GROMACS .gro file of N, CA and C in nm:
model
  483
    1MET      N    1   1.761   1.679   2.397
    1MET     CA    2   1.612   1.703   2.493
    1MET      C    3   1.496   1.707   2.335
    2PRO      N    4   1.426   1.673   2.339
    2PRO     CA    5   1.321   1.723   2.219
    2PRO      C    6   1.254   1.852   2.246
    3SER      N    7   1.245   1.888   2.107
    3SER     CA    8   1.211   2.072   2.140
    3SER      C    9   1.089   2.076   1.997
    4PHE      N   10   1.056   2.185   1.983
    4PHE     CA   11   0.991   2.239   1.887
    4PHE      C   12   0.988   2.386   1.886
    5ASP      N   13   0.967   2.470   1.786
    5ASP     CA   14   0.935   2.600   1.776
    5ASP      C   15   0.787   2.631   1.697
    6THR      N   16   0.728   2.718   1.839
    6THR     CA   17   0.575   2.778   1.749
    6THR      C   18   0.601   2.898   1.707
    7VAL      N   19   0.567   2.912   1.578
    7VAL     CA   20   0.550   3.035   1.495
    7VAL      C   21   0.454   3.058   1.432
    8CYS      N   22   0.461   3.205   1.366
    8CYS     CA   23   0.346   3.252   1.295
    8CYS      C   24   0.432   3.296   1.155
    9GLU      N   25   0.455   3.183   1.068
    9GLU     CA   26   0.499   3.281   0.942
    9GLU      C   27   0.400   3.212   0.825
   10PRO      N   28   0.356   3.300   0.768
   10PRO     CA   29   0.266   3.312   0.638
   10PRO      C   30   0.346   3.289   0.538
   11ASP      N   31   0.304   3.184   0.385
   11ASP     CA   32   0.397   3.142   0.275
   11ASP      C   33   0.417   3.258   0.226
   12MET      N   34   0.475   3.336   0.203
   12MET     CA   35   0.495   3.486   0.118
   12MET      C   36   0.431   3.485  -0.048
   13VAL      N   37   0.519   3.372  -0.108
   13VAL     CA   38   0.494   3.331  -0.183
   13VAL      C   39   0.381   3.278  -0.279
   14GLU      N   40   0.286   3.187  -0.194
   14GLU     CA   41   0.170   3.154  -0.196
   14GLU      C   42   0.061   3.306  -0.184
   15VAL      N   43   0.087   3.396  -0.087
   15VAL     CA   44   0.044   3.522  -0.062
   15VAL      C   45   0.086   3.644  -0.160
   16LYS      N   46   0.133   3.642  -0.246
   16LYS     CA   47   0.199   3.693  -0.391
   16LYS      C   48   0.091   3.651  -0.479
   17ASN      N   49   0.140   3.519  -0.530
   17ASN     CA   50   0.073   3.434  -0.621
   17ASN      C   51  -0.103   3.501  -0.597
   18ALA      N   52  -0.156   3.487  -0.491
   18ALA     CA   53  -0.308   3.504  -0.412
   18ALA      C   54  -0.311   3.670  -0.503
   19VAL      N   55  -0.219   3.734  -0.458
   19VAL     CA   56  -0.240   3.890  -0.481
   19VAL      C   57  -0.272   3.920  -0.590
   20GLU      N   58  -0.204   3.884  -0.704
   20GLU     CA   59  -0.197   3.859  -0.824
   20GLU      C   60  -0.283   3.810  -0.921
   21ASN      N   61  -0.356   3.697  -0.868
   21ASN     CA   62  -0.468   3.655  -0.929
   21ASN      C   63  -0.587   3.713  -0.937
   22ALA      N   64  -0.573   3.755  -0.771
   22ALA     CA   65  -0.697   3.878  -0.756
   22ALA      C   66  -0.712   3.972  -0.812
   23ALA      N   67  -0.526   4.048  -0.826
   23ALA     CA   68  -0.572   4.147  -0.939
   23ALA      C   69  -0.617   4.111  -1.055
   24LYS      N   70  -0.546   3.990  -1.121
   24LYS     CA   71  -0.599   3.958  -1.248
   24LYS      C   72  -0.756   3.940  -1.237
   25GLU      N   73  -0.870   3.892  -1.145
   25GLU     CA   74  -1.004   3.846  -1.174
   25GLU      C   75  -1.047   4.006  -1.152
   26ILE      N   76  -0.967   4.106  -1.083
   26ILE     CA   77  -1.025   4.246  -1.050
   26ILE      C   78  -1.051   4.335  -1.184
   27GLY      N   79  -0.934   4.285  -1.250
   27GLY     CA   80  -0.917   4.313  -1.355
   27GLY      C   81  -1.002   4.291  -1.532
   28THR      N   82  -1.060   4.160  -1.464
   28THR     CA   83  -1.157   4.121  -1.628
   28THR      C   84  -1.288   4.123  -1.573
   29ARG      N   85  -1.339   4.121  -1.418
   29ARG     CA   86  -1.441   4.118  -1.382
   29ARG      C   87  -1.536   4.259  -1.416
   30PHE      N   88  -1.668   4.218  -1.480
   30PHE     CA   89  -1.749   4.313  -1.555
   30PHE      C   90  -1.811   4.442  -1.485
   31ASP      N   91  -1.823   4.385  -1.381
   31ASP     CA   92  -1.870   4.505  -1.181
   31ASP      C   93  -1.761   4.568  -1.157
   32PHE      N   94  -1.617   4.558  -1.207
   32PHE     CA   95  -1.523   4.654  -1.185
   32PHE      C   96  -1.458   4.713  -1.330
   33LYS      N   97  -1.541   4.689  -1.431
   33LYS     CA   98  -1.474   4.820  -1.532
   33LYS      C   99  -1.544   4.941  -1.512
   34GLY      N  100  -1.425   4.993  -1.533
   34GLY     CA  101  -1.420   5.204  -1.512
   34GLY      C  102  -1.405   5.223  -1.411
   35THR      N  103  -1.374   5.134  -1.289
   35THR     CA  104  -1.357   5.181  -1.170
   35THR      C  105  -1.256   5.169  -1.121
   36SER      N  106  -1.172   5.213  -1.045
   36SER     CA  107  -1.068   5.218  -0.936
   36SER      C  108  -1.010   5.077  -0.866
   37ALA      N  109  -1.101   5.014  -0.890
   37ALA     CA  110  -1.075   4.917  -0.827
   37ALA      C  111  -0.939   4.829  -0.880
   38ALA      N  112  -0.886   4.832  -0.696
   38ALA     CA  113  -0.755   4.757  -0.748
   38ALA      C  114  -0.673   4.701  -0.664
   39ILE      N  115  -0.569   4.597  -0.660
   39ILE     CA  116  -0.512   4.529  -0.515
   39ILE      C  117  -0.374   4.538  -0.577
   40GLU      N  118  -0.279   4.544  -0.431
   40GLU     CA  119  -0.157   4.550  -0.495
   40GLU      C  120  -0.067   4.521  -0.323
   41LEU      N  121   0.038   4.465  -0.370
   41LEU     CA  122   0.157   4.400  -0.259
   41LEU      C  123   0.265   4.487  -0.264
   42LYS      N  124   0.297   4.513  -0.159
   42LYS     CA  125   0.404   4.567  -0.146
   42LYS      C  126   0.456   4.501   0.000
   43ASP      N  127   0.599   4.425  -0.015
   43ASP     CA  128   0.638   4.376   0.145
   43ASP      C  129   0.568   4.310   0.183
   44LYS      N  130   0.523   4.350   0.319
   44LYS     CA  131   0.438   4.285   0.393
   44LYS      C  132   0.272   4.311   0.405
   45ASP      N  133   0.253   4.436   0.307
   45ASP     CA  134   0.118   4.529   0.334
   45ASP      C  135   0.072   4.510   0.159
   46ILE      N  136  -0.075   4.491   0.163
   46ILE     CA  137  -0.181   4.455   0.079
   46ILE      C  138  -0.260   4.568   0.103
   47THR      N  139  -0.273   4.664  -0.018
   47THR     CA  140  -0.366   4.802  -0.055
   47THR      C  141  -0.448   4.701  -0.150
   48LEU      N  142  -0.557   4.790  -0.097
   48LEU     CA  143  -0.658   4.748  -0.143
   48LEU      C  144  -0.742   4.868  -0.242
   49LEU      N  145  -0.776   4.903  -0.352
   49LEU     CA  146  -0.776   5.062  -0.344
   49LEU      C  147  -0.962   5.023  -0.440
   50GLY      N  148  -1.044   5.157  -0.392
   50GLY     CA  149  -1.191   5.107  -0.491
   50GLY      C  150  -1.246   5.286  -0.472
   51ASP      N  151  -1.371   5.267  -0.508
   51ASP     CA  152  -1.458   5.382  -0.547
   51ASP      C  153  -1.550   5.365  -0.393
   52ALA      N  154  -1.560   5.316  -0.325
   52ALA     CA  155  -1.631   5.322  -0.218
   52ALA      C  156  -1.618   5.189  -0.128
   53GLU      N  157  -1.651   5.196  -0.008
   53GLU     CA  158  -1.640   5.066   0.109
   53GLU      C  159  -1.691   4.940   0.062
   54PHE      N  160  -1.787   4.944  -0.011
   54PHE     CA  161  -1.910   4.851  -0.075
   54PHE      C  162  -1.765   4.781  -0.158
   55GLN      N  163  -1.693   4.850  -0.262
   55GLN     CA  164  -1.628   4.802  -0.361
   55GLN      C  165  -1.482   4.728  -0.276
   56LEU      N  166  -1.474   4.818  -0.187
   56LEU     CA  167  -1.325   4.767  -0.109
   56LEU      C  168  -1.358   4.620  -0.038
   57GLN      N  169  -1.508   4.613  -0.007
   57GLN     CA  170  -1.554   4.462   0.049
   57GLN      C  171  -1.532   4.363  -0.063
   58GLN      N  172  -1.590   4.426  -0.155
   58GLN     CA  173  -1.583   4.274  -0.266
   58GLN      C  174  -1.425   4.258  -0.293
   59VAL      N  175  -1.328   4.360  -0.353
   59VAL     CA  176  -1.197   4.281  -0.358
   59VAL      C  177  -1.147   4.252  -0.211
   60GLU      N  178  -1.164   4.274  -0.122
   60GLU     CA  179  -1.148   4.191   0.001
   60GLU      C  180  -1.180   4.060   0.003
   61ASP      N  181  -1.329   4.053  -0.013
   61ASP     CA  182  -1.392   3.884  -0.063
   61ASP      C  183  -1.287   3.828  -0.164
   62ILE      N  184  -1.284   3.871  -0.255
   62ILE     CA  185  -1.190   3.810  -0.371
   62ILE      C  186  -1.004   3.738  -0.307
   63LEU      N  187  -0.999   3.852  -0.240
   63LEU     CA  188  -0.850   3.822  -0.195
   63LEU      C  189  -0.876   3.717  -0.100
   64ARG      N  190  -0.951   3.676  -0.013
   64ARG     CA  191  -1.018   3.583   0.074
   64ARG      C  192  -0.995   3.462   0.004
   65GLY      N  193  -1.072   3.462  -0.102
   65GLY     CA  194  -1.110   3.352  -0.157
   65GLY      C  195  -0.977   3.326  -0.212
   66LYS      N  196  -0.868   3.412  -0.287
   66LYS     CA  197  -0.794   3.359  -0.380
   66LYS      C  198  -0.641   3.295  -0.236
   67LEU      N  199  -0.641   3.324  -0.148
   67LEU     CA  200  -0.600   3.287  -0.008
   67LEU      C  201  -0.594   3.174   0.010
   68THR      N  202  -0.762   3.123   0.052
   68THR     CA  203  -0.806   3.021   0.082
   68THR      C  204  -0.755   2.869  -0.018
   69LYS      N  205  -0.798   2.943  -0.146
   69LYS     CA  206  -0.775   2.838  -0.268
   69LYS      C  207  -0.596   2.827  -0.241
   70ARG      N  208  -0.507   2.886  -0.204
   70ARG     CA  209  -0.396   2.870  -0.193
   70ARG      C  210  -0.326   2.797  -0.093
   71GLY      N  211  -0.442   2.773   0.018
   71GLY     CA  212  -0.397   2.719   0.137
   71GLY      C  213  -0.296   2.789   0.252
   72VAL      N  214  -0.328   2.957   0.219
   72VAL     CA  215  -0.285   3.055   0.310
   72VAL      C  216  -0.410   3.074   0.408
   73ASP      N  217  -0.391   3.086   0.564
   73ASP     CA  218  -0.498   3.114   0.637
   73ASP      C  219  -0.577   3.275   0.658
   74VAL      N  220  -0.628   3.336   0.645
   74VAL     CA  221  -0.692   3.418   0.595
   74VAL      C  222  -0.679   3.499   0.764
   75ARG      N  223  -0.613   3.391   0.865
   75ARG     CA  224  -0.593   3.486   0.993
   75ARG      C  225  -0.455   3.549   1.023
   76PHE      N  226  -0.388   3.544   0.880
   76PHE     CA  227  -0.261   3.634   0.841
   76PHE      C  228  -0.291   3.776   0.846
   77LEU      N  229  -0.404   3.822   0.796
   77LEU     CA  230  -0.459   3.901   0.744
   77LEU      C  231  -0.515   3.990   0.875
   78ASP      N  232  -0.427   4.143   0.927
   78ASP     CA  233  -0.451   4.208   1.005
   78ASP      C  234  -0.513   4.352   0.947
   79LYS      N  235  -0.669   4.373   0.910
   79LYS     CA  236  -0.715   4.470   0.821
   79LYS      C  237  -0.691   4.628   0.895
   80GLY      N  238  -0.642   4.729   0.811
   80GLY     CA  239  -0.599   4.839   0.884
   80GLY      C  240  -0.740   4.950   0.868
   81ALA      N  241  -0.772   5.050   0.884
   81ALA     CA  242  -0.861   5.159   0.871
   81ALA      C  243  -0.931   5.196   0.744
   82VAL      N  244  -1.013   5.196   0.699
   82VAL     CA  245  -1.053   5.249   0.550
   82VAL      C  246  -1.022   5.391   0.554
   83GLN      N  247  -0.949   5.458   0.440
   83GLN     CA  248  -0.879   5.630   0.423
   83GLN      C  249  -0.943   5.671   0.326
   84LYS      N  250  -1.019   5.762   0.317
   84LYS     CA  251  -1.016   5.835   0.212
   84LYS      C  252  -0.892   5.893   0.134
   85ILE      N  253  -0.876   5.881  -0.019
   85ILE     CA  254  -0.783   5.945  -0.078
   85ILE      C  255  -0.839   6.054  -0.204
   86GLY      N  256  -0.820   6.169  -0.229
   86GLY     CA  257  -0.857   6.240  -0.352
   86GLY      C  258  -1.015   6.218  -0.418
   87GLY      N  259  -1.114   6.280  -0.391
   87GLY     CA  260  -1.273   6.275  -0.446
   87GLY      C  261  -1.290   6.176  -0.390
   88ASP      N  262  -1.376   6.076  -0.437
   88ASP     CA  263  -1.486   5.972  -0.376
   88ASP      C  264  -1.394   5.834  -0.351
   89LYS      N  265  -1.256   5.851  -0.385
   89LYS     CA  266  -1.207   5.663  -0.353
   89LYS      C  267  -1.154   5.669  -0.242
   90VAL      N  268  -1.123   5.524  -0.177
   90VAL     CA  269  -1.105   5.464  -0.071
   90VAL      C  270  -0.952   5.392  -0.107
   91LYS      N  271  -0.938   5.345   0.025
   91LYS     CA  272  -0.795   5.258   0.021
   91LYS      C  273  -0.800   5.236   0.168
   92GLN      N  274  -0.757   5.107   0.167
   92GLN     CA  275  -0.714   5.030   0.283
   92GLN      C  276  -0.612   4.923   0.268
   93VAL      N  277  -0.539   4.966   0.405
   93VAL     CA  278  -0.442   4.876   0.385
   93VAL      C  279  -0.435   4.730   0.491
   94VAL      N  280  -0.415   4.645   0.414
   94VAL     CA  281  -0.395   4.495   0.488
   94VAL      C  282  -0.254   4.465   0.532
   95LYS      N  283  -0.242   4.476   0.642
   95LYS     CA  284  -0.093   4.404   0.641
   95LYS      C  285  -0.074   4.247   0.710
   96VAL      N  286   0.041   4.202   0.624
   96VAL     CA  287   0.011   3.999   0.643
   96VAL      C  288   0.072   3.967   0.824
   97ARG      N  289   0.029   3.938   0.898
   97ARG     CA  290   0.086   3.921   1.007
   97ARG      C  291   0.205   3.822   1.005
   98SER      N  292   0.339   3.823   1.070
   98SER     CA  293   0.453   3.771   1.062
   98SER      C  294   0.530   3.741   1.163
   99GLY      N  295   0.565   3.656   1.227
   99GLY     CA  296   0.615   3.615   1.376
   99GLY      C  297   0.496   3.689   1.494
  100ILE      N  298   0.507   3.635   1.607
  100ILE     CA  299   0.427   3.578   1.728
  100ILE      C  300   0.468   3.694   1.797
  101ALA      N  301   0.393   3.834   1.810
  101ALA     CA  302   0.419   3.957   1.891
  101ALA      C  303   0.447   3.910   2.021
  102THR      N  304   0.507   4.002   2.113
  102THR     CA  305   0.534   3.973   2.225
  102THR      C  306   0.435   3.932   2.292
  103GLU      N  307   0.351   4.035   2.302
  103GLU     CA  308   0.224   3.972   2.416
  103GLU      C  309   0.166   3.868   2.388
  104ASP      N  310   0.135   3.792   2.269
  104ASP     CA  311   0.117   3.674   2.242
  104ASP      C  312   0.198   3.555   2.290
  105GLY      N  313   0.344   3.604   2.273
  105GLY     CA  314   0.439   3.504   2.307
  105GLY      C  315   0.449   3.490   2.424
  106LYS      N  316   0.412   3.575   2.523
  106LYS     CA  317   0.388   3.601   2.687
  106LYS      C  318   0.274   3.502   2.706
  107LYS      N  319   0.180   3.524   2.670
  107LYS     CA  320   0.056   3.437   2.697
  107LYS      C  321   0.032   3.302   2.655
  108ILE      N  322   0.139   3.282   2.517
  108ILE     CA  323   0.174   3.110   2.496
  108ILE      C  324   0.224   3.052   2.591
  109GLN      N  325   0.357   3.136   2.658
  109GLN     CA  326   0.416   3.106   2.776
  109GLN      C  327   0.346   3.072   2.873
  110LYS      N  328   0.292   3.159   2.912
  110LYS     CA  329   0.185   3.161   3.091
  110LYS      C  330   0.087   3.026   3.020
  111LEU      N  331   0.070   3.001   2.918
  111LEU     CA  332  -0.023   2.901   2.886
  111LEU      C  333  -0.007   2.760   2.941
  112ILE      N  334   0.115   2.802   2.848
  112ILE     CA  335   0.229   2.630   2.849
  112ILE      C  336   0.239   2.652   3.015
  113LYS      N  337   0.309   2.721   3.113
  113LYS     CA  338   0.383   2.690   3.237
  113LYS      C  339   0.218   2.679   3.331
  114ASP      N  340   0.081   2.725   3.269
  114ASP     CA  341   0.017   2.670   3.365
  114ASP      C  342  -0.057   2.582   3.383
  115SER      N  343  -0.017   2.467   3.231
  115SER     CA  344  -0.055   2.363   3.209
  115SER      C  345  -0.031   2.224   3.290
  116LYS      N  346   0.067   2.235   3.381
  116LYS     CA  347   0.119   2.168   3.462
  116LYS      C  348   0.199   2.063   3.393
  117LEU      N  349   0.211   2.073   3.238
  117LEU     CA  350   0.302   1.965   3.172
  117LEU      C  351   0.462   1.993   3.163
  118LYS      N  352   0.532   1.899   3.227
  118LYS     CA  353   0.686   1.900   3.250
  118LYS      C  354   0.740   1.955   3.082
  119VAL      N  355   0.713   2.062   3.082
  119VAL     CA  356   0.776   2.130   2.991
  119VAL      C  357   0.846   2.255   3.004
  120GLN      N  358   0.935   2.325   2.915
  120GLN     CA  359   0.970   2.471   2.922
  120GLN      C  360   0.957   2.532   2.818
  121ALA      N  361   0.891   2.666   2.792
  121ALA     CA  362   0.866   2.744   2.689
  121ALA      C  363   0.950   2.845   2.721
  122ALA      N  364   1.003   2.931   2.652
  122ALA     CA  365   1.122   3.022   2.610
  122ALA      C  366   1.090   3.109   2.476
  123ILE      N  367   1.094   3.240   2.482
  123ILE     CA  368   1.041   3.352   2.370
  123ILE      C  369   1.183   3.329   2.330
  124GLN      N  370   1.213   3.333   2.204
  124GLN     CA  371   1.286   3.370   2.101
  124GLN      C  372   1.282   3.438   2.005
  125GLY      N  373   1.280   3.570   2.001
  125GLY     CA  374   1.255   3.656   1.875
  125GLY      C  375   1.123   3.662   1.862
  126ASP      N  376   1.083   3.596   1.773
  126ASP     CA  377   0.933   3.588   1.703
  126ASP      C  378   0.862   3.432   1.711
  127ALA      N  379   0.958   3.388   1.817
  127ALA     CA  380   0.891   3.226   1.843
  127ALA      C  381   0.904   3.197   1.957
  128VAL      N  382   0.846   3.077   1.989
  128VAL     CA  383   0.855   3.014   2.096
  128VAL      C  384   0.900   2.896   2.105
  129ARG      N  385   0.994   2.872   2.161
  129ARG     CA  386   1.050   2.742   2.153
  129ARG      C  387   1.036   2.663   2.326
  130VAL      N  388   0.971   2.559   2.272
  130VAL     CA  389   0.946   2.430   2.379
  130VAL      C  390   0.995   2.344   2.381
  131THR      N  391   1.054   2.287   2.527
  131THR     CA  392   1.152   2.194   2.543
  131THR      C  393   1.071   2.115   2.649
  132GLY      N  394   1.106   1.994   2.626
  132GLY     CA  395   1.076   1.865   2.748
  132GLY      C  396   1.145   1.724   2.699
  133ALA      N  397   1.095   1.670   2.804
  133ALA     CA  398   1.187   1.505   2.824
  133ALA      C  399   1.086   1.414   2.788
  134LYS      N  400   0.931   1.435   2.742
  134LYS     CA  401   0.922   1.310   2.666
  134LYS      C  402   0.847   1.392   2.557
  135ARG      N  403   0.847   1.330   2.412
  135ARG     CA  404   0.747   1.306   2.305
  135ARG      C  405   0.642   1.389   2.320
  136ASP      N  406   0.541   1.306   2.413
  136ASP     CA  407   0.403   1.307   2.471
  136ASP      C  408   0.357   1.441   2.491
  137ASP      N  409   0.423   1.474   2.572
  137ASP     CA  410   0.443   1.631   2.633
  137ASP      C  411   0.383   1.704   2.554
  138LEU      N  412   0.529   1.720   2.449
  138LEU     CA  413   0.507   1.844   2.324
  138LEU      C  414   0.385   1.830   2.273
  139GLN      N  415   0.384   1.683   2.236
  139GLN     CA  416   0.263   1.688   2.154
  139GLN      C  417   0.092   1.741   2.205
  140ALA      N  418   0.137   1.706   2.358
  140ALA     CA  419   0.009   1.737   2.422
  140ALA      C  420   0.000   1.905   2.441
  141VAL      N  421   0.127   1.955   2.441
  141VAL     CA  422   0.142   2.121   2.434
  141VAL      C  423   0.087   2.174   2.324
  142MET      N  424   0.113   2.091   2.194
  142MET     CA  425   0.084   2.181   2.062
  142MET      C  426  -0.100   2.160   2.068
  143ALA      N  427  -0.163   2.034   2.150
  143ALA     CA  428  -0.313   2.060   2.081
  143ALA      C  429  -0.345   2.142   2.161
  144LEU      N  430  -0.278   2.184   2.316
  144LEU     CA  431  -0.329   2.270   2.412
  144LEU      C  432  -0.329   2.455   2.325
  145VAL      N  433  -0.197   2.441   2.265
  145VAL     CA  434  -0.183   2.597   2.239
  145VAL      C  435  -0.294   2.607   2.066
  146ARG      N  436  -0.263   2.522   1.982
  146ARG     CA  437  -0.388   2.505   1.922
  146ARG      C  438  -0.522   2.522   1.928
  147LYS      N  439  -0.555   2.494   2.043
  147LYS     CA  440  -0.686   2.488   2.108
  147LYS      C  441  -0.740   2.601   2.166
  148GLU      N  442  -0.639   2.635   2.254
  148GLU     CA  443  -0.653   2.775   2.305
  148GLU      C  444  -0.629   2.935   2.262
  149MET      N  445  -0.511   2.911   2.167
  149MET     CA  446  -0.478   3.014   2.078
  149MET      C  447  -0.530   3.014   1.926
  150ALA      N  448  -0.680   3.004   1.936
  150ALA     CA  449  -0.725   2.945   1.811
  150ALA      C  450  -0.722   3.100   1.721
  151ASP      N  451  -0.711   3.216   1.757
  151ASP     CA  452  -0.697   3.358   1.707
  151ASP      C  453  -0.555   3.362   1.585
  152LEU      N  454  -0.468   3.276   1.635
  152LEU     CA  455  -0.361   3.289   1.558
  152LEU      C  456  -0.363   3.180   1.470
  153PRO      N  457  -0.256   3.216   1.382
  153PRO     CA  458  -0.250   3.094   1.254
  153PRO      C  459  -0.118   3.035   1.285
  154LEU      N  460  -0.072   2.927   1.428
  154LEU     CA  461   0.043   2.905   1.429
  154LEU      C  462   0.076   2.766   1.346
  155SER      N  463   0.210   2.754   1.370
  155SER     CA  464   0.230   2.641   1.292
  155SER      C  465   0.366   2.597   1.385
  156PHE      N  466   0.405   2.495   1.364
  156PHE     CA  467   0.506   2.453   1.462
  156PHE      C  468   0.632   2.375   1.400
  157ASP      N  469   0.750   2.394   1.375
  157ASP     CA  470   0.859   2.375   1.316
  157ASP      C  471   0.976   2.346   1.409
  158ASN      N  472   1.084   2.317   1.337
  158ASN     CA  473   1.180   2.215   1.400
  158ASN      C  474   1.142   2.131   1.494
  159PHE      N  475   1.110   2.047   1.484
  159PHE     CA  476   1.068   1.947   1.598
  159PHE      C  477   1.201   1.858   1.579
  160ARG      N  478   1.232   1.859   1.735
  160ARG     CA  479   1.394   1.775   1.731
  160ARG      C  480   1.304   1.646   1.827
  161ASP      N  481   1.439   1.520   1.836
  161ASP     CA  482   1.363   1.448   1.895
  161ASP      C  483   1.515   1.434   1.958
   0.00000   0.00000   0.00000
């Protein structure tokens, strides 16, 4: 029976490379000389540091540009609140989304069920497996999920025939 998995997984190697490139650019840019502007990656958290919120926005723009150049969807970024740390410095933690959240998985499952296509959707951990009798039905489900869940950077893996 043909099937595929709907997943939300970033390429962490490319994310790491983009963060390193952004850090290198921040270190060499003239407008950041003598400031505390910095960026660092720990596990799946990217920490942006700066002297003011405006500077944090500039650091984030650099990061977004580097991610886009490396082919990583910026919808994987989940921005946190800006926090004040010692003196006039601020920091912001940006989480890299990984896996489909339970409520999003349920939305995808309900969307597929309401489409009246002859397929079944099952939540398996942080992925949604879709199985059906015909390949054409599965491809229609892929198009439907891409269109309806545009706010999630979804990809489709393990297409089996």
